[in-house]
XYZ file of C-alpha atoms in Angstrom:
572
model
C -7.737 21.390 -13.486
C -5.910 23.551 -10.960
C -5.633 23.131 -7.189
C -3.908 25.729 -5.054
C -1.706 23.832 -2.562
C 0.188 26.875 -1.312
C 0.556 25.672 2.284
C 2.158 22.343 1.405
C 4.364 24.010 -1.222
C 5.676 26.560 1.275
C 6.485 23.780 3.745
C 8.107 21.741 0.976
C 10.313 24.682 -0.006
C 11.533 25.126 3.592
C 12.201 21.383 3.788
C 14.281 21.422 0.578
C 16.424 24.451 1.339
C 17.295 23.258 4.857
C 18.949 19.969 3.883
C 18.818 16.560 2.211
C 15.699 14.430 2.420
C 13.162 12.074 0.885
C 9.699 13.064 -0.369
C 7.125 10.286 -0.061
C 3.453 9.814 -0.871
C 1.016 7.325 -2.442
C 0.762 6.901 -6.248
C -1.015 9.783 -7.957
C -0.824 12.166 -4.993
C 1.042 14.749 -7.069
C 4.701 14.352 -6.082
C 6.023 15.209 -9.552
C 3.650 18.153 -9.969
C 4.698 19.630 -6.621
C 8.393 19.130 -7.368
C 7.980 21.011 -10.653
C 6.171 23.794 -8.782
C 8.971 23.782 -6.221
C 11.432 24.271 -9.063
C 9.512 27.367 -10.193
C 9.661 28.800 -6.661
C 13.396 28.111 -6.383
C 14.056 29.739 -9.748
C 12.015 32.792 -8.741
C 14.164 33.042 -5.603
C 17.395 32.749 -7.626
C 18.203 29.379 -6.041
C 20.013 26.923 -8.304
C 18.186 23.664 -8.858
C 18.289 20.661 -11.188
C 15.246 18.433 -11.788
C 16.128 14.839 -12.724
C 13.105 12.663 -13.664
C 14.447 9.148 -13.136
C 11.721 7.580 -15.264
C 13.066 9.509 -18.284
C 16.799 8.956 -17.778
C 17.339 5.476 -19.181
C 19.422 3.114 -17.064
C 21.321 5.926 -15.373
C 24.682 5.198 -16.991
C 27.184 8.034 -17.390
C 26.817 7.968 -21.191
C 23.012 8.088 -21.129
C 22.958 10.950 -18.632
C 25.495 12.926 -20.653
C 23.380 12.570 -23.803
C 20.019 13.221 -22.155
C 21.207 16.156 -20.013
C 23.647 17.587 -22.596
C 26.848 17.826 -20.573
C 30.347 16.384 -20.685
C 32.391 14.692 -17.993
C 31.173 13.682 -14.523
C 27.721 14.852 -13.319
C 28.761 15.456 -9.708
C 31.853 17.426 -10.724
C 29.713 19.422 -13.146
C 27.320 20.339 -10.328
C 30.211 21.427 -8.102
C 31.446 23.743 -10.826
C 27.958 25.147 -11.438
C 27.296 26.002 -7.801
C 30.686 27.722 -7.491
C 29.443 30.287 -10.017
C 26.414 31.159 -7.885
C 26.315 33.310 -4.786
C 23.046 31.873 -3.520
C 24.040 28.530 -1.940
C 23.112 25.766 -1.571
C 21.378 24.566 -4.724
C 18.650 21.932 -4.726
C 19.076 18.671 -6.655
C 15.687 17.010 -7.239
C 15.597 13.296 -8.140
C 11.984 12.533 -9.076
C 10.341 9.071 -9.022
C 13.024 6.770 -7.613
C 10.359 4.042 -7.667
C 10.339 4.330 -11.477
C 13.760 2.634 -11.473
C 12.112 -0.773 -11.534
C 15.025 -2.911 -12.652
C 17.655 -3.875 -10.096
C 20.441 -2.484 -12.269
C 18.697 0.863 -12.748
C 18.072 1.153 -9.014
C 21.742 0.476 -8.306
C 22.851 3.045 -10.887
C 20.693 5.850 -9.513
C 21.351 4.887 -5.897
C 25.065 5.252 -6.623
C 24.509 8.741 -8.114
C 22.357 9.767 -5.130
C 24.965 8.435 -2.691
C 27.674 10.490 -4.375
C 25.467 13.583 -4.418
C 24.717 13.309 -0.689
C 28.360 12.654 0.193
C 30.268 14.910 -2.223
C 27.881 17.855 -2.617
C 27.267 18.395 1.088
C 26.814 22.093 1.802
C 26.693 22.908 -1.913
C 23.596 21.055 -3.120
C 20.741 19.666 -1.048
C 19.718 16.283 -2.463
C 15.965 15.593 -2.536
C 14.550 12.247 -3.744
C 10.861 11.537 -4.352
C 9.551 7.970 -4.080
C 6.235 6.228 -3.467
C 5.681 5.501 0.216
C 5.520 1.719 -0.292
C 8.810 1.684 -2.211
C 10.457 4.014 0.304
C 9.772 1.558 3.120
C 11.415 -1.197 1.048
C 14.443 0.909 0.018
C 16.536 0.759 3.184
C 19.786 1.633 1.354
C 18.135 4.831 0.105
C 16.675 5.844 3.465
C 19.983 5.230 5.233
C 21.503 8.165 3.307
C 19.296 10.825 4.849
C 19.726 10.796 8.623
C 17.046 11.731 11.145
C 14.327 14.402 10.801
C 15.337 17.903 11.902
C 13.697 19.419 14.964
C 12.461 22.215 12.677
C 10.694 19.822 10.272
C 6.893 20.133 10.531
C 5.467 17.130 12.394
C 2.318 16.939 10.246
C 4.377 15.840 7.236
C 6.167 12.952 8.956
C 5.375 9.261 8.450
C 5.782 7.266 11.666
C 7.539 4.241 10.144
C 9.998 6.022 7.835
C 13.168 6.475 9.916
C 14.993 9.129 7.864
C 14.440 12.837 7.204
C 11.420 12.916 4.933
C 8.379 14.914 3.864
C 5.012 13.260 3.170
C 2.861 14.662 0.365
C -0.559 14.339 1.878
C -3.830 13.607 0.145
C -6.181 16.463 -0.692
C -8.294 18.027 2.021
C -12.033 18.605 1.585
C -11.423 22.322 0.893
C -8.818 21.473 -1.778
C -11.250 19.091 -3.480
C -13.915 21.796 -3.427
C -11.598 24.032 -5.484
C -12.227 21.629 -8.377
C -16.023 21.620 -8.127
C -16.374 24.572 -10.475
C -13.806 23.156 -12.901
C -15.379 19.713 -13.481
C -19.111 19.711 -14.364
C -21.391 17.992 -11.812
C -18.457 17.026 -9.573
C -19.976 18.671 -6.499
C -23.179 16.666 -6.967
C -21.276 13.426 -7.649
C -18.996 13.956 -4.661
C -21.746 14.819 -2.174
C -23.797 11.770 -3.213
C -20.827 9.426 -3.209
C -19.898 6.768 -0.643
C -17.126 7.347 1.869
C -14.842 5.079 -0.186
C -15.529 7.180 -3.281
C -14.796 10.410 -1.412
C -11.506 8.928 -0.223
C -10.602 8.118 -3.835
C -10.993 11.770 -4.825
C -8.421 12.838 -2.245
C -5.834 11.662 -4.802
C -5.276 14.346 -7.500
C -4.726 11.737 -10.232
C -8.187 10.318 -9.568
C -9.686 13.795 -10.002
C -7.820 13.995 -13.295
C -9.438 10.674 -14.295
C -12.851 11.998 -13.283
C -12.374 15.103 -15.399
C -11.564 13.006 -18.495
C -14.349 10.486 -17.872
C -17.007 13.200 -17.550
C -15.629 15.124 -20.532
C -15.856 12.031 -22.772
C -19.339 10.943 -21.648
C -22.504 11.940 -23.485
C -24.452 10.886 -20.408
C -23.183 11.360 -16.856
C -21.819 7.959 -15.717
C -23.130 6.239 -12.597
C -20.367 6.567 -9.989
C -22.473 5.195 -7.126
C -20.775 1.780 -7.228
C -17.225 3.057 -7.707
C -15.179 2.166 -4.635
C -11.708 1.568 -6.053
C -9.172 3.331 -8.252
C -9.181 0.360 -10.613
C -12.880 1.001 -11.331
C -12.148 4.639 -12.209
C -9.335 3.480 -14.465
C -11.751 1.057 -16.124
C -14.177 3.881 -16.925
C -11.317 6.030 -18.239
C -10.006 3.159 -20.384
C -13.456 2.457 -21.824
C -13.923 6.062 -22.916
C -10.387 6.843 -24.073
C -9.328 3.541 -25.635
C -12.453 1.517 -26.430
C -15.124 4.109 -27.162
C -14.290 4.850 -30.808
C -13.555 2.923 -33.996
C -10.223 1.172 -34.609
C -10.278 -0.330 -31.114
C -8.201 -3.325 -32.211
C -5.580 -1.072 -33.808
C -5.226 1.048 -30.683
C -4.960 -2.021 -28.469
C -2.357 -3.498 -30.827
C -0.218 -0.356 -30.510
C -0.676 -0.256 -26.737
C 0.135 -3.955 -26.335
C 3.265 -3.744 -28.470
C 4.510 -0.679 -26.590
C 3.729 -2.049 -23.136
C 5.368 -5.405 -23.951
C 8.521 -3.638 -25.159
C 8.701 -1.671 -21.895
C 8.117 -4.798 -19.798
C 10.799 -6.760 -21.651
C 13.254 -3.889 -21.211
C 12.134 -3.258 -17.602
C 11.730 0.395 -18.463
C 8.925 2.957 -18.297
C 10.093 4.636 -21.512
C 10.877 3.380 -25.002
C 12.398 4.792 -28.172
C 9.555 5.634 -30.527
C 11.336 4.162 -33.546
C 11.345 0.734 -31.885
C 7.558 0.489 -31.607
C 6.116 2.917 -34.178
C 4.675 1.559 -37.451
C 3.522 3.980 -40.201
C 0.584 1.688 -40.972
C -0.814 2.566 -37.536
C -0.334 6.311 -37.822
C -3.978 7.084 -36.997
C -4.236 5.024 -33.770
C -0.898 6.470 -32.662
C -2.255 9.990 -33.056
C -5.461 9.016 -31.235
C -3.524 7.640 -28.262
C -1.520 10.849 -27.915
C -4.698 12.903 -28.259
C -6.422 10.751 -25.616
C -3.516 11.423 -23.206
C -2.550 7.757 -23.038
C 0.928 8.396 -24.503
C 3.208 11.382 -24.083
C 6.517 12.406 -25.670
C 9.385 12.999 -23.279
C 11.311 15.629 -25.195
C 10.912 18.182 -27.947
C 12.663 15.792 -30.322
C 10.061 13.080 -29.618
C 12.683 10.325 -29.637
C 11.366 8.619 -26.506
C 7.815 8.141 -25.337
C 6.041 6.898 -22.247
C 2.539 6.444 -20.956
C 1.217 9.796 -19.736
C 1.378 8.559 -16.146
C 3.022 5.474 -14.618
C -0.379 4.476 -13.248
C -1.757 4.252 -16.796
C 1.201 2.074 -17.812
C 0.560 -0.220 -14.844
C -3.139 -0.490 -15.671
C -2.420 -1.099 -19.391
C -0.121 -4.009 -18.510
C -2.788 -5.510 -16.247
C -5.358 -5.329 -19.066
C -3.277 -6.165 -22.126
C -0.409 -8.444 -21.103
C -1.644 -10.505 -18.145
C -4.116 -13.171 -19.211
C -6.982 -14.312 -17.007
C -6.049 -17.997 -17.013
C -4.096 -18.960 -13.830
C -1.563 -21.035 -15.785
C -0.868 -18.142 -18.163
C -0.419 -15.784 -15.228
C 2.092 -18.182 -13.673
C 3.973 -18.470 -16.963
C 3.994 -14.680 -17.429
C 5.530 -14.094 -14.000
C 7.997 -16.963 -14.406
C 9.374 -15.542 -17.672
C 11.340 -13.001 -15.657
C 11.822 -13.367 -11.900
C 11.975 -9.579 -11.518
C 8.371 -9.165 -12.679
C 6.701 -9.466 -9.255
C 8.794 -6.402 -8.292
C 8.776 -4.459 -11.563
C 5.089 -5.131 -12.243
C 3.774 -5.122 -8.673
C 1.316 -2.242 -9.367
C 0.103 -3.989 -12.545
C -0.429 -7.252 -10.707
C -2.304 -5.381 -7.980
C -4.606 -3.853 -10.619
C -5.049 -7.321 -12.188
C -6.246 -8.846 -8.911
C -8.302 -5.813 -7.899
C -10.085 -5.716 -11.253
C -11.057 -9.372 -10.920
C -12.045 -8.848 -7.276
C -14.756 -6.449 -8.454
C -15.628 -7.769 -11.930
C -15.081 -11.536 -11.795
C -14.663 -12.669 -8.157
C -14.821 -16.339 -9.095
C -11.740 -15.882 -11.277
C -9.996 -13.973 -8.481
C -10.408 -16.914 -6.105
C -9.430 -19.464 -8.780
C -6.149 -17.638 -9.315
C -5.652 -17.153 -5.561
C -5.997 -20.857 -4.731
C -3.877 -21.777 -7.770
C -0.941 -19.573 -6.737
C -0.902 -20.131 -2.982
C 0.615 -23.655 -2.939
C 3.313 -22.849 -5.524
C 6.702 -24.330 -4.656
C 8.663 -21.814 -6.763
C 10.282 -19.344 -4.381
C 9.543 -16.107 -6.285
C 5.953 -17.191 -6.997
C 5.357 -18.312 -3.432
C 6.430 -14.984 -1.972
C 4.293 -13.113 -4.511
C 1.267 -15.352 -3.824
C 1.543 -14.801 -0.080
C 1.726 -11.035 -0.269
C -0.080 -9.495 -3.197
C -3.502 -11.212 -3.497
C -4.020 -11.085 0.278
C -3.157 -7.368 0.251
C -5.938 -6.873 -2.319
C -8.389 -8.804 -0.106
C -7.399 -6.725 2.926
C -7.747 -3.450 1.017
C -10.953 -4.172 -0.886
C -13.150 -6.390 1.340
C -16.189 -4.497 2.612
C -18.660 -7.214 3.692
C -18.302 -10.591 5.371
C -19.768 -12.170 2.215
C -16.650 -11.072 0.320
C -14.639 -13.352 2.621
C -16.894 -16.403 2.325
C -14.431 -18.443 0.203
C -11.789 -18.147 2.930
C -14.216 -18.871 5.774
C -15.795 -21.834 3.975
C -12.382 -23.333 3.197
C -11.458 -23.103 6.869
C -14.709 -24.757 7.974
C -14.136 -27.537 5.436
C -10.576 -28.117 6.690
C -9.121 -27.345 3.287
C -5.378 -27.995 3.282
C -4.606 -24.409 2.192
C -7.130 -22.662 4.419
C -4.932 -22.071 7.469
C -2.086 -20.608 5.407
C -4.506 -18.382 3.472
C -5.963 -17.165 6.783
C -2.490 -16.513 8.172
C -1.455 -14.443 5.133
C -4.632 -12.363 5.250
C -4.255 -11.618 8.972
C -0.657 -10.573 8.350
C -1.709 -8.343 5.452
C -4.361 -6.566 7.535
C -1.789 -5.748 10.195
C 1.027 -4.838 7.800
C -1.231 -2.456 5.848
C -2.579 -0.989 9.094
C -6.189 -1.342 7.927
C -8.719 -0.182 10.504
C -12.092 -1.221 9.081
C -12.738 -2.888 12.406
C -16.418 -3.662 11.787
C -15.741 -6.217 9.061
C -12.518 -7.586 10.541
C -13.932 -8.307 13.985
C -16.827 -10.091 12.258
C -14.266 -12.095 10.275
C -12.328 -12.972 13.444
C -15.584 -14.093 15.050
C -16.171 -16.491 12.157
C -12.680 -17.982 12.016
C -12.406 -18.305 15.802
C -14.767 -21.278 15.416
C -11.879 -23.122 13.700
C -8.645 -21.822 15.186
C -5.379 -23.381 14.005
C -1.964 -23.046 15.565
C -0.695 -21.671 12.237
C -2.586 -18.396 12.607
C -3.508 -18.272 16.316
C -0.833 -15.684 17.228
C -1.774 -13.368 14.344
C -5.476 -13.680 15.214
C -4.746 -12.704 18.820
C -2.599 -9.693 17.880
C -5.200 -8.335 15.457
C -7.970 -8.945 18.003
C -6.013 -7.052 20.656
C -5.447 -4.106 18.301
C -9.150 -3.918 17.417
C -10.093 -4.093 21.093
C -7.751 -1.211 21.956
C -9.335 0.979 19.274
C -12.850 0.020 20.371
C -12.024 0.989 23.965
C -10.451 4.261 22.853
C -13.433 5.251 20.712
C -16.154 3.803 22.962
C -17.462 1.325 20.359
C -19.449 -1.016 22.608
C -20.803 -3.195 19.769
C -17.267 -4.026 18.589
C -16.158 -4.609 22.181
C -18.982 -7.151 22.586
C -17.745 -9.121 19.580
C -14.139 -8.812 20.791
C -15.344 -10.472 23.980
C -16.940 -13.310 22.007
C -13.761 -13.908 20.008
C -11.560 -13.645 23.103
C -13.596 -16.219 24.988
C -13.541 -18.630 22.040
C -9.797 -18.100 21.797
C -9.187 -18.846 25.507
C -11.512 -21.868 25.336
C -9.373 -23.147 22.439
C -6.241 -22.565 24.536
C -7.569 -24.763 27.346
C -8.573 -27.468 24.837
C -5.135 -27.452 23.222
C -3.497 -27.536 26.649
C -5.396 -30.698 27.502
C -4.000 -32.354 24.370
C -0.426 -31.197 24.910
C 1.187 -28.628 27.192
C 3.835 -26.552 25.439
C 5.369 -23.090 25.674
C 3.655 -21.850 22.494
C 0.149 -22.476 23.805
C 0.985 -21.098 27.248
C 2.539 -18.031 25.640
C -0.624 -17.414 23.624
C -2.886 -18.030 26.580
C -0.956 -15.882 29.015
C -0.032 -13.012 26.718
C -3.287 -12.726 24.753
C -6.118 -15.009 25.863
C -6.307 -14.056 29.538
C -5.876 -10.256 29.078
C -8.498 -10.064 26.313
C -11.089 -12.067 28.259
C -10.382 -9.991 31.369
C -10.662 -6.687 29.474
C -14.023 -7.760 28.023
C -15.222 -9.345 31.282
C -18.200 -6.984 31.480
C -19.617 -8.211 28.160
C -20.289 -11.719 29.562
C -19.238 -12.023 33.249
C -20.425 -15.595 33.890
C -18.724 -17.231 30.889
C -15.613 -15.106 31.366
C -15.341 -16.226 35.019
C -15.689 -19.879 34.038
C -12.764 -19.523 31.636
C -10.567 -17.438 33.927
C -11.082 -19.705 36.960
C -8.985 -22.273 35.111
C -6.053 -19.901 35.602
C -6.388 -20.279 39.384
C -6.427 -24.066 39.019
C -3.012 -23.925 37.345
C -1.414 -23.195 40.721
C -1.919 -26.862 41.531
C 0.509 -27.838 38.772
C 4.175 -28.251 39.586
C 6.148 -25.494 37.847
C 2.955 -23.913 36.499
C 3.293 -21.147 33.825
C 3.277 -17.950 35.869
C 2.349 -15.641 32.963
C -1.299 -16.700 33.182
C -1.498 -15.552 36.789
C 0.335 -12.253 36.529
C -1.661 -11.283 33.434
C -4.865 -12.050 35.322
C -3.876 -10.081 38.417
C -2.890 -7.159 36.202
C -6.497 -6.911 34.974
C -8.317 -7.057 38.325
C -9.697 -3.546 37.831
C -11.651 -4.894 34.839
C -13.118 -7.719 36.899
C -14.035 -6.588 40.429
C -16.826 -4.097 39.474
C -18.703 -6.947 37.753
C -17.796 -9.926 39.984
C -16.273 -8.925 43.340
C -16.493 -12.493 44.614
C -14.284 -13.740 41.781
C -11.851 -10.854 42.368
C -11.667 -11.933 46.015
C -10.942 -15.533 45.035
C -8.048 -14.318 42.867
C -6.602 -12.476 45.894
C -7.027 -15.550 48.093
C -5.381 -17.845 45.542
C -2.392 -15.580 44.970
C -1.656 -14.657 48.588
C -2.325 -18.088 50.067
C -0.151 -19.942 47.527
C 3.074 -21.363 48.914
C 5.826 -21.879 46.342
């Protein structure tokens, strides 16, 4: 399968030869492939370059690097000497897959090398580091090395919340996907008949690679109509490449042993001699033939899964058991696992979300109240991220809604974590989320009231911008229920938190959606005018209301007039 990405490659070359920087992109988007292509371009232009795949370089110690890269002495000094021999300066030093350094020690080792390269090779070598977007945002020490974007950097390749000089490898365009139609049988038909979620999946080159293998290994064209997630594509691939032939148990034994060795060593590679058994020669050969394993050098001393995504999926299938207690024990064996195995744990939850939702929720409710610090943080973040990413209908969220209605002790925290996940992941499927907010606004709790209001405000802004009247109507319903709750809470106890919520969020949202239900909105907003009778009343209610008069007077001029009278006749 070949895709011509000439435009992005040309931009990437200019980025690399102009200075240091970070290359980011989602898993499977083709960062390594494009860096290798970049190396070919640099070589053709007589520009010195060195490609360093971090996932294949052990723990990054001096000794390991010397052996694996066949040099003596200090790497940075070696590079200085090499560039001095060349007339075409600077060279380009490419560190690929920083996110593959999944142990803390390995990250520190490679970060130290990158720091030295940036500092000591300035003007001689440009240092380029590729890393998954998620990991980049968490790697502040890495990003701090690379300064601000240049004015000459193309704006279309910048990520708004990555503060350093960087280049984003974007997903495939429709025209780039169409280049593959003639290379994979029936893909054009499958693509054109697919859902929008399925079409989005195929914007990732790795998923096209999976499709190619799935179709190639299928006697009958599979039904892709229900495929909405990468984990479902991986499941089809796994079925055909691992489970479809005889000796299934032998292949899974080899895979399990290899994956467990990598997990225990916190490494994405392993020495073949440490896992290979002659008695399993045939399944070993089958796994290499099926492109599950790959050798990392001509000597074949070390091996890895053919892609880190396949390793992550294999761990989720083979090492993480379905029972909640076993999952807890597996994570607790090594406190680094929530970090090292985050992609595997995501696949674990996503697979159960689609295949066995009851098990997903059992594990979710089991983990959420954990008192262990590392488990508690993991339980708050990862399962709710899966819910936020994968939910498509309000029925998918019924367990959360029902728990809230039943006043379950964990319901308000679960709701809080989901609202935070939706915002943090910047998910804009506003149709389902405004419906969800409408449901939970029947049972608002102080724990999640602020997060509900912020998400509601964001959805309302997008609905106004895009003219989505149906969503605006529901925003109005939620806003009015929210402000009604504010007044009820204020009757119980007046405090700065409730007044902050009411003034900053409740009043503006009800005013902005005034046209969707003028009478009820007026009844709620008139209570703001009554506050002026209180000694030392909270002024934010009033100035937020007066700031939204343009939303009110076309629909209720009499009420707008009463606001003017109240404000200008009040004596402080």
